[in-house]
mmCIF file of C-alpha atoms in Angstrom:
data_model
loop_
_atom_site.group_PDB
_atom_site.id
_atom_site.type_symbol
_atom_site.label_atom_id
_atom_site.label_comp_id
_atom_site.label_asym_id
_atom_site.label_seq_id
_atom_site.Cartn_x
_atom_site.Cartn_y
_atom_site.Cartn_z
ATOM 1 C CA MET A 8 -20.750 85.491 11.036
ATOM 2 C CA ARG A 9 -20.488 84.131 14.645
ATOM 3 C CA ILE A 10 -16.723 83.691 15.503
ATOM 4 C CA CYS A 11 -15.037 81.749 18.200
ATOM 5 C CA PHE A 12 -11.661 83.212 18.918
ATOM 6 C CA ILE A 13 -9.911 80.333 20.986
ATOM 7 C CA GLY A 14 -6.391 80.755 22.507
ATOM 8 C CA ASP A 15 -4.549 82.411 25.233
ATOM 9 C CA SER A 16 -3.784 85.723 27.119
ATOM 10 C CA TYR A 17 -3.225 87.463 23.773
ATOM 11 C CA VAL A 18 -6.726 86.442 22.555
ATOM 12 C CA THR A 19 -8.234 87.577 25.819
ATOM 13 C CA GLY A 20 -6.417 91.094 25.836
ATOM 14 C CA THR A 21 -4.486 91.109 28.885
ATOM 15 C CA GLY A 22 -2.795 94.453 29.361
ATOM 16 C CA ASP A 23 -4.915 96.193 27.167
ATOM 17 C CA GLU A 24 -6.258 99.254 29.079
ATOM 18 C CA THR A 25 -9.714 99.342 27.062
ATOM 19 C CA CYS A 26 -9.831 95.394 27.600
ATOM 20 C CA GLN A 27 -10.861 95.229 24.266
ATOM 21 C CA GLY A 28 -7.628 93.207 23.140
ATOM 22 C CA TRP A 29 -7.335 92.500 19.059
ATOM 23 C CA VAL A 30 -10.372 90.783 19.145
ATOM 24 C CA GLY A 31 -12.513 93.187 20.262
ATOM 25 C CA ARG A 32 -10.874 96.113 18.196
ATOM 26 C CA LEU A 33 -10.860 93.935 15.123
ATOM 27 C CA SER A 34 -14.680 93.137 15.680
ATOM 28 C CA ALA A 35 -15.465 96.739 16.506
ATOM 29 C CA MET A 36 -13.696 97.803 13.194
ATOM 30 C CA GLU A 37 -15.972 95.260 11.383
ATOM 31 C CA ARG A 38 -18.983 96.156 12.809
ATOM 32 C CA GLN A 39 -18.638 99.637 12.319
ATOM 33 C CA ALA A 40 -17.898 99.033 8.441
ATOM 34 C CA GLY A 41 -21.247 97.403 8.492
ATOM 35 C CA HIS A 42 -20.156 93.810 8.455
ATOM 36 C CA ASP A 43 -22.483 91.440 10.965
ATOM 37 C CA ILE A 44 -19.995 90.001 13.564
ATOM 38 C CA THR A 45 -20.615 88.383 16.905
ATOM 39 C CA PRO A 46 -17.062 87.668 18.515
ATOM 40 C CA TYR A 47 -17.046 84.969 21.172
ATOM 41 C CA ASN A 48 -13.722 85.651 22.951
ATOM 42 C CA LEU A 49 -12.471 82.132 24.219
ATOM 43 C CA GLY A 50 -8.906 83.341 25.187
ATOM 44 C CA VAL A 51 -7.855 81.950 28.600
ATOM 45 C CA ARG A 52 -4.411 83.316 30.470
ATOM 46 C CA GLY A 53 -1.583 81.067 30.598
ATOM 47 C CA GLN A 54 -3.352 78.238 28.308
ATOM 48 C CA THR A 55 -0.856 76.156 26.023
ATOM 49 C CA SER A 56 -2.081 74.013 22.999
ATOM 50 C CA ARG A 57 -2.486 70.939 25.914
ATOM 51 C CA ASP A 58 -5.249 73.082 27.722
ATOM 52 C CA ILE A 59 -6.937 74.300 24.510
ATOM 53 C CA ALA A 60 -7.238 70.913 23.206
ATOM 54 C CA LEU A 61 -9.145 69.824 26.321
ATOM 55 C CA ARG A 62 -11.891 72.480 25.746
ATOM 56 C CA TRP A 63 -12.136 74.216 22.589
ATOM 57 C CA HIS A 64 -14.592 71.989 21.100
ATOM 58 C CA ALA A 65 -16.925 71.907 24.361
ATOM 59 C CA GLU A 66 -17.058 75.864 24.240
ATOM 60 C CA THR A 67 -17.315 76.094 20.570
ATOM 61 C CA ARG A 68 -20.460 73.633 20.412
ATOM 62 C CA PRO A 69 -22.781 75.868 22.403
ATOM 63 C CA ARG A 70 -21.920 78.920 20.244
ATOM 64 C CA LEU A 71 -21.963 77.329 16.609
ATOM 65 C CA GLU A 72 -23.588 74.324 16.262
ATOM 66 C CA GLY A 73 -26.607 74.159 13.910
ATOM 67 C CA ARG A 74 -25.681 77.495 12.374
ATOM 68 C CA HIS A 75 -24.471 78.245 8.739
ATOM 69 C CA ASP A 76 -22.558 81.028 9.765
ATOM 70 C CA GLY A 77 -20.101 80.029 12.224
ATOM 71 C CA GLY A 78 -16.328 80.312 12.303
ATOM 72 C CA VAL A 79 -13.248 79.408 14.244
ATOM 73 C CA VAL A 80 -10.155 81.519 14.790
ATOM 74 C CA LEU A 81 -7.232 79.767 16.497
ATOM 75 C CA SER A 82 -4.336 81.476 18.171
ATOM 76 C CA PHE A 83 -1.864 80.302 20.707
ATOM 77 C CA GLY A 84 1.691 78.983 21.236
ATOM 78 C CA VAL A 85 3.598 81.358 23.308
ATOM 79 C CA ASN A 86 2.769 79.487 26.591
ATOM 80 C CA ASP A 87 3.651 76.279 25.145
ATOM 81 C CA CYS A 88 7.138 77.906 24.536
ATOM 82 C CA THR A 89 7.842 79.686 27.982
ATOM 83 C CA SER A 90 10.352 77.895 30.328
ATOM 84 C CA THR A 91 9.430 75.723 33.475
ATOM 85 C CA ALA A 92 11.634 75.864 36.539
ATOM 86 C CA HIS A 93 14.252 73.476 34.589
ATOM 87 C CA GLY A 94 14.573 75.595 31.792
ATOM 88 C CA GLN A 95 12.471 73.605 29.332
ATOM 89 C CA SER A 96 9.536 74.384 27.478
ATOM 90 C CA ARG A 97 6.164 73.953 29.184
ATOM 91 C CA VAL A 98 5.042 71.825 26.343
ATOM 92 C CA PRO A 99 7.619 70.013 24.061
ATOM 93 C CA HIS A 100 7.855 71.083 20.701
ATOM 94 C CA ASP A 101 6.844 67.915 19.170
ATOM 95 C CA GLU A 102 3.864 67.489 21.407
ATOM 96 C CA ALA A 103 2.705 71.246 20.275
ATOM 97 C CA ILE A 104 2.948 70.566 16.658
ATOM 98 C CA ALA A 105 1.081 67.356 17.431
ATOM 99 C CA THR A 106 -1.405 69.096 19.440
ATOM 100 C CA THR A 107 -1.864 71.857 16.998
ATOM 101 C CA GLN A 108 -2.589 69.531 14.330
ATOM 102 C CA ARG A 109 -5.314 67.397 16.181
ATOM 103 C CA ILE A 110 -7.341 70.813 17.034
ATOM 104 C CA VAL A 111 -6.900 72.058 13.393
ATOM 105 C CA GLN A 112 -7.653 68.928 11.710
ATOM 106 C CA GLN A 113 -11.129 68.240 14.189
ATOM 107 C CA ALA A 114 -12.210 72.164 13.951
ATOM 108 C CA ARG A 115 -12.031 72.252 10.042
ATOM 109 C CA GLN A 116 -14.176 69.260 9.963
ATOM 110 C CA SER A 117 -17.266 71.433 11.397
ATOM 111 C CA TRP A 118 -16.390 75.065 10.445
ATOM 112 C CA PRO A 119 -14.482 77.334 8.772
ATOM 113 C CA VAL A 120 -10.808 78.052 10.238
ATOM 114 C CA LEU A 121 -8.171 80.351 10.236
ATOM 115 C CA MET A 122 -5.029 80.596 12.529
ATOM 116 C CA ILE A 123 -3.048 83.131 13.716
ATOM 117 C CA GLY A 124 0.383 82.313 14.614
ATOM 118 C CA PRO A 125 1.885 83.345 18.233
ATOM 119 C CA PRO A 126 3.810 86.732 18.680
ATOM 120 C CA PRO A 127 7.053 87.567 19.803
ATOM 121 C CA VAL A 128 7.856 89.239 23.433
ATOM 122 C CA GLY A 129 11.038 90.943 22.382
ATOM 123 C CA ARG A 130 13.554 88.618 24.616
ATOM 124 C CA PRO A 131 15.328 85.356 23.003
ATOM 125 C CA CYS A 132 13.667 83.213 25.408
ATOM 126 C CA PRO A 133 10.715 82.275 24.340
ATOM 127 C CA ASP A 134 11.038 84.093 21.248
ATOM 128 C CA GLY A 135 13.361 81.428 19.713
ATOM 129 C CA ARG A 136 11.243 78.458 20.363
ATOM 130 C CA THR A 137 8.250 80.610 19.543
ATOM 131 C CA GLN A 138 9.448 81.657 16.100
ATOM 132 C CA ALA A 139 10.190 77.831 15.333
ATOM 133 C CA LEU A 140 6.751 76.824 16.681
ATOM 134 C CA SER A 141 5.239 79.575 14.295
ATOM 135 C CA HIS A 142 6.896 78.073 11.188
ATOM 136 C CA ALA A 143 5.699 74.450 12.216
ATOM 137 C CA MET A 144 2.162 75.717 12.515
ATOM 138 C CA ALA A 145 2.354 77.262 9.046
ATOM 139 C CA GLY A 146 3.465 73.947 7.825
ATOM 140 C CA ILE A 147 0.584 72.049 9.347
ATOM 141 C CA CYS A 148 -2.145 74.524 8.252
ATOM 142 C CA ALA A 149 -0.757 74.454 4.664
ATOM 143 C CA GLN A 150 -1.063 70.607 4.922
ATOM 144 C CA LEU A 151 -4.842 71.112 5.960
ATOM 145 C CA SER A 152 -5.691 73.970 3.854
ATOM 146 C CA VAL A 153 -6.371 76.070 6.531
ATOM 147 C CA PRO A 154 -5.254 79.740 6.164
ATOM 148 C CA PHE A 155 -2.418 80.691 8.518
ATOM 149 C CA LEU A 156 -1.441 84.466 9.208
ATOM 150 C CA PRO A 157 2.299 84.455 10.737
ATOM 151 C CA VAL A 158 2.401 87.573 13.086
ATOM 152 C CA TRP A 159 5.682 86.900 14.499
ATOM 153 C CA GLU A 160 7.817 89.010 12.113
ATOM 154 C CA PRO A 161 5.481 91.891 11.505
ATOM 155 C CA LEU A 162 5.162 92.369 15.497
ATOM 156 C CA LEU A 163 8.910 91.972 16.066
ATOM 157 C CA ALA A 164 9.420 95.015 13.598
ATOM 158 C CA HIS A 165 6.615 96.930 14.725
ATOM 159 C CA PRO A 166 7.397 100.044 16.820
ATOM 160 C CA THR A 167 4.751 99.325 19.285
ATOM 161 C CA TRP A 168 4.382 95.941 20.135
ATOM 162 C CA CYS A 169 7.733 94.870 21.864
ATOM 163 C CA THR A 170 8.195 98.557 23.252
ATOM 164 C CA GLU A 171 4.614 98.305 25.142
ATOM 165 C CA ILE A 172 5.706 94.680 26.462
ATOM 166 C CA ALA A 173 8.995 96.069 27.594
ATOM 167 C CA ARG A 174 7.012 98.734 29.683
ATOM 168 C CA GLY A 175 4.454 96.508 30.607
ATOM 169 C CA ASP A 176 4.477 93.177 32.540
ATOM 170 C CA GLY A 177 6.970 91.717 30.012
ATOM 171 C CA ALA A 178 4.771 89.498 28.285
ATOM 172 C CA HIS A 179 1.726 91.643 27.085
ATOM 173 C CA PRO A 180 1.472 94.918 25.260
ATOM 174 C CA ALA A 181 -1.214 97.757 25.944
ATOM 175 C CA GLY A 182 -3.729 98.985 23.686
ATOM 176 C CA GLY A 183 -1.216 100.235 21.088
ATOM 177 C CA GLY A 184 0.045 96.617 20.313
ATOM 178 C CA TYR A 185 -3.110 95.169 20.114
ATOM 179 C CA ALA A 186 -4.491 97.813 17.956
ATOM 180 C CA ALA A 187 -1.373 96.948 15.658
ATOM 181 C CA LEU A 188 -2.219 93.411 15.467
ATOM 182 C CA ALA A 189 -5.934 94.009 14.860
ATOM 183 C CA ARG A 190 -4.643 96.157 11.958
ATOM 184 C CA ILE A 191 -2.558 93.303 10.442
ATOM 185 C CA ILE A 192 -5.455 90.705 10.733
ATOM 186 C CA HIS A 193 -8.051 92.943 9.574
ATOM 187 C CA ASP A 194 -6.066 93.421 6.068
ATOM 188 C CA TRP A 195 -5.492 89.781 5.754
ATOM 189 C CA PRO A 196 -7.052 88.417 2.507
ATOM 190 C CA ALA A 197 -8.267 85.157 4.396
ATOM 191 C CA TRP A 198 -9.959 87.503 6.927
ATOM 192 C CA ARG A 199 -11.495 89.860 4.159
ATOM 193 C CA LYS A 200 -12.975 86.711 2.726
ATOM 194 C CA TRP A 201 -14.810 85.980 5.749
ATOM 195 C CA MET A 202 -16.073 89.395 6.385
ATOM 196 C CA GLY A 203 -16.353 91.059 2.968
ATOM 197 C CA PRO A 204 -14.114 93.374 1.071
ATOM 198 C CA LEU A 205 -12.469 96.534 2.347
ATOM 199 C CA PRO A 206 -14.831 99.603 1.548
ATOM 200 C CA MET B 17 -10.002 89.462 40.201
ATOM 201 C CA ARG B 18 -10.602 87.062 37.211
ATOM 202 C CA ILE B 19 -13.975 87.332 36.502
ATOM 203 C CA CYS B 20 -16.620 84.953 34.387
ATOM 204 C CA PHE B 21 -19.392 86.669 33.420
ATOM 205 C CA ILE B 22 -21.880 84.306 32.398
ATOM 206 C CA GLY B 23 -25.119 84.942 30.665
ATOM 207 C CA ASP B 24 -27.226 85.615 27.157
ATOM 208 C CA SER B 25 -26.707 88.146 24.445
ATOM 209 C CA TYR B 26 -26.772 91.316 26.774
ATOM 210 C CA VAL B 27 -23.588 89.723 28.603
ATOM 211 C CA THR B 28 -22.158 89.333 24.937
ATOM 212 C CA GLY B 29 -22.866 92.818 24.241
ATOM 213 C CA THR B 30 -24.959 92.313 20.994
ATOM 214 C CA GLY B 31 -25.925 95.393 19.040
ATOM 215 C CA ASP B 32 -22.788 97.406 20.729
ATOM 216 C CA GLU B 33 -21.043 98.946 17.754
ATOM 217 C CA THR B 34 -18.174 98.887 19.878
ATOM 218 C CA CYS B 35 -18.546 95.203 20.444
ATOM 219 C CA GLN B 36 -17.625 95.632 24.152
ATOM 220 C CA GLY B 37 -21.164 95.396 25.704
ATOM 221 C CA TRP B 38 -21.592 96.371 29.483
ATOM 222 C CA VAL B 39 -18.991 93.839 30.405
ATOM 223 C CA GLY B 40 -16.039 95.504 28.253
ATOM 224 C CA ARG B 41 -17.187 99.044 29.274
ATOM 225 C CA LEU B 42 -17.482 98.012 32.766
ATOM 226 C CA SER B 43 -14.144 96.186 32.727
ATOM 227 C CA ALA B 44 -12.355 99.087 30.891
ATOM 228 C CA MET B 45 -13.509 101.598 33.522
ATOM 229 C CA GLU B 46 -12.076 99.486 36.374
ATOM 230 C CA ARG B 47 -8.969 98.750 34.727
ATOM 231 C CA GLN B 48 -8.545 102.663 33.965
ATOM 232 C CA ALA B 49 -9.265 103.317 37.627
ATOM 233 C CA GLY B 50 -6.116 100.967 38.287
ATOM 234 C CA HIS B 51 -8.038 97.842 39.298
ATOM 235 C CA ASP B 52 -6.839 94.519 38.318
ATOM 236 C CA ILE B 53 -9.270 93.208 36.475
ATOM 237 C CA THR B 54 -9.383 90.198 34.038
ATOM 238 C CA PRO B 55 -12.983 89.742 32.211
ATOM 239 C CA TYR B 56 -14.007 86.431 30.869
ATOM 240 C CA ASN B 57 -17.324 87.013 28.771
ATOM 241 C CA LEU B 58 -18.972 83.947 28.713
ATOM 242 C CA GLY B 59 -22.441 85.130 27.075
ATOM 243 C CA VAL B 60 -23.969 83.335 24.708
ATOM 244 C CA ARG B 61 -26.569 84.683 22.125
ATOM 245 C CA GLY B 62 -30.400 83.213 22.557
ATOM 246 C CA GLN B 63 -29.293 81.254 25.652
ATOM 247 C CA THR B 64 -31.738 80.415 28.493
ATOM 248 C CA SER B 65 -31.289 79.260 32.140
ATOM 249 C CA ARG B 66 -31.446 75.849 30.651
ATOM 250 C CA ASP B 67 -28.556 76.485 28.124
ATOM 251 C CA ILE B 68 -26.675 78.166 30.728
ATOM 252 C CA ALA B 69 -26.993 75.516 33.602
ATOM 253 C CA LEU B 70 -25.508 72.753 30.794
ATOM 254 C CA ARG B 71 -22.284 74.833 30.106
ATOM 255 C CA TRP B 72 -21.270 77.311 32.994
ATOM 256 C CA HIS B 73 -19.552 75.288 35.297
ATOM 257 C CA ALA B 74 -17.315 73.510 32.649
ATOM 258 C CA GLU B 75 -16.738 76.996 31.219
ATOM 259 C CA THR B 76 -15.702 78.645 34.511
ATOM 260 C CA ARG B 77 -13.582 75.772 35.755
ATOM 261 C CA PRO B 78 -10.516 76.339 33.422
ATOM 262 C CA ARG B 79 -10.757 80.170 34.098
ATOM 263 C CA LEU B 80 -10.876 80.213 37.623
ATOM 264 C CA GLU B 81 -10.028 76.558 39.283
ATOM 265 C CA GLY B 82 -7.164 76.928 41.839
ATOM 266 C CA ARG B 83 -7.162 80.479 41.988
ATOM 267 C CA HIS B 84 -7.877 82.850 45.004
ATOM 268 C CA ASP B 85 -9.133 85.701 42.944
ATOM 269 C CA GLY B 86 -11.915 84.448 41.078
ATOM 270 C CA GLY B 87 -15.555 85.487 40.841
ATOM 271 C CA VAL B 88 -18.643 84.443 38.831
ATOM 272 C CA VAL B 89 -21.052 87.037 37.959
ATOM 273 C CA LEU B 90 -24.464 85.703 36.417
ATOM 274 C CA SER B 91 -27.170 87.495 34.083
ATOM 275 C CA PHE B 92 -29.877 85.795 32.293
ATOM 276 C CA GLY B 93 -33.672 85.250 31.942
ATOM 277 C CA VAL B 94 -34.997 87.600 29.189
ATOM 278 C CA ASN B 95 -34.712 84.067 26.760
ATOM 279 C CA ASP B 96 -36.619 82.223 29.152
ATOM 280 C CA CYS B 97 -39.449 84.601 28.934
ATOM 281 C CA THR B 98 -39.739 85.055 25.037
ATOM 282 C CA SER B 99 -42.619 83.333 23.544
ATOM 283 C CA THR B 100 -42.648 79.944 21.628
ATOM 284 C CA ALA B 101 -44.701 79.761 18.388
ATOM 285 C CA HIS B 102 -47.556 78.862 20.830
ATOM 286 C CA GLY B 103 -47.291 81.919 22.857
ATOM 287 C CA GLN B 104 -45.637 80.309 25.859
ATOM 288 C CA SER B 105 -42.727 81.114 27.472
ATOM 289 C CA ARG B 106 -39.473 79.351 26.197
ATOM 290 C CA VAL B 107 -38.599 78.269 29.910
ATOM 291 C CA PRO B 108 -41.532 77.941 32.278
ATOM 292 C CA HIS B 109 -41.461 80.505 35.230
ATOM 293 C CA ASP B 110 -41.041 77.642 37.693
ATOM 294 C CA GLU B 111 -38.461 75.880 35.836
ATOM 295 C CA ALA B 112 -36.685 78.971 35.114
ATOM 296 C CA ILE B 113 -36.925 79.630 39.105
ATOM 297 C CA ALA B 114 -35.522 76.207 39.859
ATOM 298 C CA THR B 115 -32.769 76.258 37.240
ATOM 299 C CA THR B 116 -31.424 79.824 38.583
ATOM 300 C CA GLN B 117 -31.616 78.604 42.151
ATOM 301 C CA ARG B 118 -29.277 75.517 41.267
ATOM 302 C CA ILE B 119 -26.902 77.664 39.272
ATOM 303 C CA VAL B 120 -26.539 80.127 42.036
ATOM 304 C CA GLN B 121 -26.386 77.421 44.832
ATOM 305 C CA GLN B 122 -23.653 75.691 42.841
ATOM 306 C CA ALA B 123 -21.618 78.503 41.879
ATOM 307 C CA ARG B 124 -21.391 80.046 45.520
ATOM 308 C CA GLN B 125 -19.859 76.600 46.873
ATOM 309 C CA SER B 126 -16.842 77.508 44.607
ATOM 310 C CA TRP B 127 -16.607 81.101 44.052
ATOM 311 C CA PRO B 128 -18.161 84.441 45.080
ATOM 312 C CA VAL B 129 -20.876 85.225 42.973
ATOM 313 C CA LEU B 130 -22.914 88.444 42.097
ATOM 314 C CA MET B 131 -26.238 88.352 40.213
ATOM 315 C CA ILE B 132 -27.489 91.065 37.484
ATOM 316 C CA GLY B 133 -31.434 90.640 36.979
ATOM 317 C CA PRO B 134 -32.689 90.555 33.359
ATOM 318 C CA PRO B 135 -33.554 93.486 31.268
ATOM 319 C CA PRO B 136 -36.509 95.281 29.940
ATOM 320 C CA VAL B 137 -37.038 95.462 26.214
ATOM 321 C CA GLY B 138 -39.827 97.986 26.202
ATOM 322 C CA ARG B 139 -42.848 95.853 24.910
ATOM 323 C CA PRO B 140 -45.516 93.899 27.220
ATOM 324 C CA CYS B 141 -44.151 90.655 25.889
ATOM 325 C CA PRO B 142 -41.651 89.539 27.416
ATOM 326 C CA ASP B 143 -41.438 92.406 29.612
ATOM 327 C CA GLY B 144 -44.308 91.271 32.004
ATOM 328 C CA ARG B 145 -42.858 87.772 32.424
ATOM 329 C CA THR B 146 -39.281 89.067 32.666
ATOM 330 C CA GLN B 147 -40.085 91.663 35.642
ATOM 331 C CA ALA B 148 -41.857 88.761 37.369
ATOM 332 C CA LEU B 149 -38.796 86.280 36.620
ATOM 333 C CA SER B 150 -36.484 89.083 38.292
ATOM 334 C CA HIS B 151 -38.369 89.549 41.501
ATOM 335 C CA ALA B 152 -38.170 85.820 41.860
ATOM 336 C CA MET B 153 -34.665 85.903 41.185
ATOM 337 C CA ALA B 154 -34.126 88.513 43.801
ATOM 338 C CA GLY B 155 -35.744 86.111 46.444
ATOM 339 C CA ILE B 156 -33.739 83.231 45.427
ATOM 340 C CA CYS B 157 -30.487 85.405 45.625
ATOM 341 C CA ALA B 158 -31.660 86.635 49.204
ATOM 342 C CA GLN B 159 -32.202 83.229 50.440
ATOM 343 C CA LEU B 160 -28.784 82.165 49.356
ATOM 344 C CA SER B 161 -27.063 85.396 50.642
ATOM 345 C CA VAL B 162 -25.973 86.066 46.686
ATOM 346 C CA PRO B 163 -26.031 90.208 45.959
ATOM 347 C CA PHE B 164 -28.522 90.549 43.399
ATOM 348 C CA LEU B 165 -29.093 93.954 41.133
ATOM 349 C CA PRO B 166 -32.447 94.644 39.632
ATOM 350 C CA VAL B 167 -31.929 96.404 36.650
ATOM 351 C CA TRP B 168 -35.390 96.303 35.465
ATOM 352 C CA GLU B 169 -36.779 99.395 36.772
ATOM 353 C CA PRO B 170 -33.731 101.618 36.030
ATOM 354 C CA LEU B 171 -33.325 100.633 32.816
ATOM 355 C CA LEU B 172 -37.061 101.116 31.903
ATOM 356 C CA ALA B 173 -36.909 104.688 33.165
ATOM 357 C CA HIS B 174 -33.548 105.537 31.469
ATOM 358 C CA PRO B 175 -33.822 107.667 28.572
ATOM 359 C CA THR B 176 -31.770 105.591 26.026
ATOM 360 C CA TRP B 177 -32.036 101.714 26.951
ATOM 361 C CA CYS B 178 -35.608 101.082 25.271
ATOM 362 C CA THR B 179 -35.141 104.002 22.647
ATOM 363 C CA GLU B 180 -31.923 102.417 21.346
ATOM 364 C CA ILE B 181 -33.828 98.745 21.446
ATOM 365 C CA ALA B 182 -36.869 100.049 19.758
ATOM 366 C CA ARG B 183 -34.272 101.878 16.951
ATOM 367 C CA GLY B 184 -32.004 98.571 16.724
ATOM 368 C CA ASP B 185 -33.302 94.879 16.209
ATOM 369 C CA GLY B 186 -36.038 95.344 18.888
ATOM 370 C CA ALA B 187 -34.457 93.224 21.518
ATOM 371 C CA HIS B 188 -30.657 94.698 22.023
ATOM 372 C CA PRO B 189 -29.540 98.585 22.584
ATOM 373 C CA ALA B 190 -26.662 100.025 21.104
ATOM 374 C CA GLY B 191 -23.560 101.329 22.690
ATOM 375 C CA GLY B 192 -25.557 104.265 24.687
ATOM 376 C CA GLY B 193 -27.561 101.527 26.408
ATOM 377 C CA TYR B 194 -24.993 99.206 27.573
ATOM 378 C CA ALA B 195 -22.874 102.279 28.829
ATOM 379 C CA ALA B 196 -26.007 103.040 30.859
ATOM 380 C CA LEU B 197 -26.018 99.537 32.214
ATOM 381 C CA ALA B 198 -22.296 99.486 32.983
ATOM 382 C CA ARG B 199 -22.304 102.633 34.809
ATOM 383 C CA ILE B 200 -25.226 101.244 36.998
ATOM 384 C CA ILE B 201 -23.268 98.248 37.866
ATOM 385 C CA HIS B 202 -20.021 100.227 38.557
ATOM 386 C CA ASP B 203 -22.191 102.106 41.137
ATOM 387 C CA TRP B 204 -23.403 99.177 43.036
ATOM 388 C CA PRO B 205 -21.908 98.504 46.298
ATOM 389 C CA ALA B 206 -21.816 94.768 45.919
ATOM 390 C CA TRP B 207 -19.412 95.219 42.741
ATOM 391 C CA ARG B 208 -17.558 97.847 44.435
ATOM 392 C CA LYS B 209 -16.692 95.780 47.200
ATOM 393 C CA TRP B 210 -14.792 93.217 44.651
ATOM 394 C CA MET B 211 -12.991 96.295 42.909
ATOM 395 C CA GLY B 212 -12.297 98.561 45.647
ATOM 396 C CA PRO B 213 -13.892 102.126 46.604
ATOM 397 C CA LEU B 214 -14.575 104.846 43.959
ATOM 398 C CA PRO B 215 -11.358 107.028 43.603
#
């Protein structure tokens, strides 16, 4: 499969000393298990749902158009929830929901779609907002029959994710955190349906 | 620096069992040496200069616009030189040259630019055409004062590159070939000027 991974700095792998991030680590696991995967990492640092709405289709088209083996994985939301100088969300909750709904709805008209929820950083702000957005995204995806993986709770409980964030730039983990996230997605039944069963 | 690596399947890293390719391996070497680098891998399999001309700017803008630490690395050309069913180049030599010139000229108006020449695959076709295109690209870049790294000769002479291609899909090496290419670029003085001196 050729898969466009569309999102923010967590998709890019900011902070990972190997520059692989979860997309690269997950793809390497699959390729080494004999699954044919071409990952296109379309994460951009700092982007909100608003920014992603403007570019996801133009960037996906030249990579997947006319192919029968394409797929789209969406993952964003933390930047929507971080605070402006006035203490408000960069993107208001209702707008983030409506934009996410539009992106998911349009993407699934052309390609199989999966969505990975936004992760925690280990501080009340933006985590409170992010958790609420993750729940709302799950609802949107359920309505549209798009598999959604909430990673907020498992990453908050994971011994590595928030510890590495606190030791790092305060927003991104290092390689250990990304490896943990890659493993969670690797074992997700909806992802396994794309790649084939575990050996 | 935030760097857009724009090109074809060699930029994507097709065939690399780690899914890193030379972009990921080079970026990991730099990050582990303490250099701050955010790589955006914008390689797309099968693309010619013609395809890249249509998308490079739209994809670079949301990643680098308004930033003072942006850079663009271009690398393509092999797909221009492969044969159509009628035995001709997918993109005629003169068109490939003119398109490359236009891309390089436009890119350097906004960002620092480096260009990496197209690699050999170890067979007369497309290698004869690719070598000629690489030479012409070197000329264009010299005219426009853009550093150009010819990798055709060093990769042809390298013990790993063409051997892995022959053992693989006939066009792409595995991780050893990409590691060799990453090392060649890592030691290139024009690249070191971007990243900082060797430790």
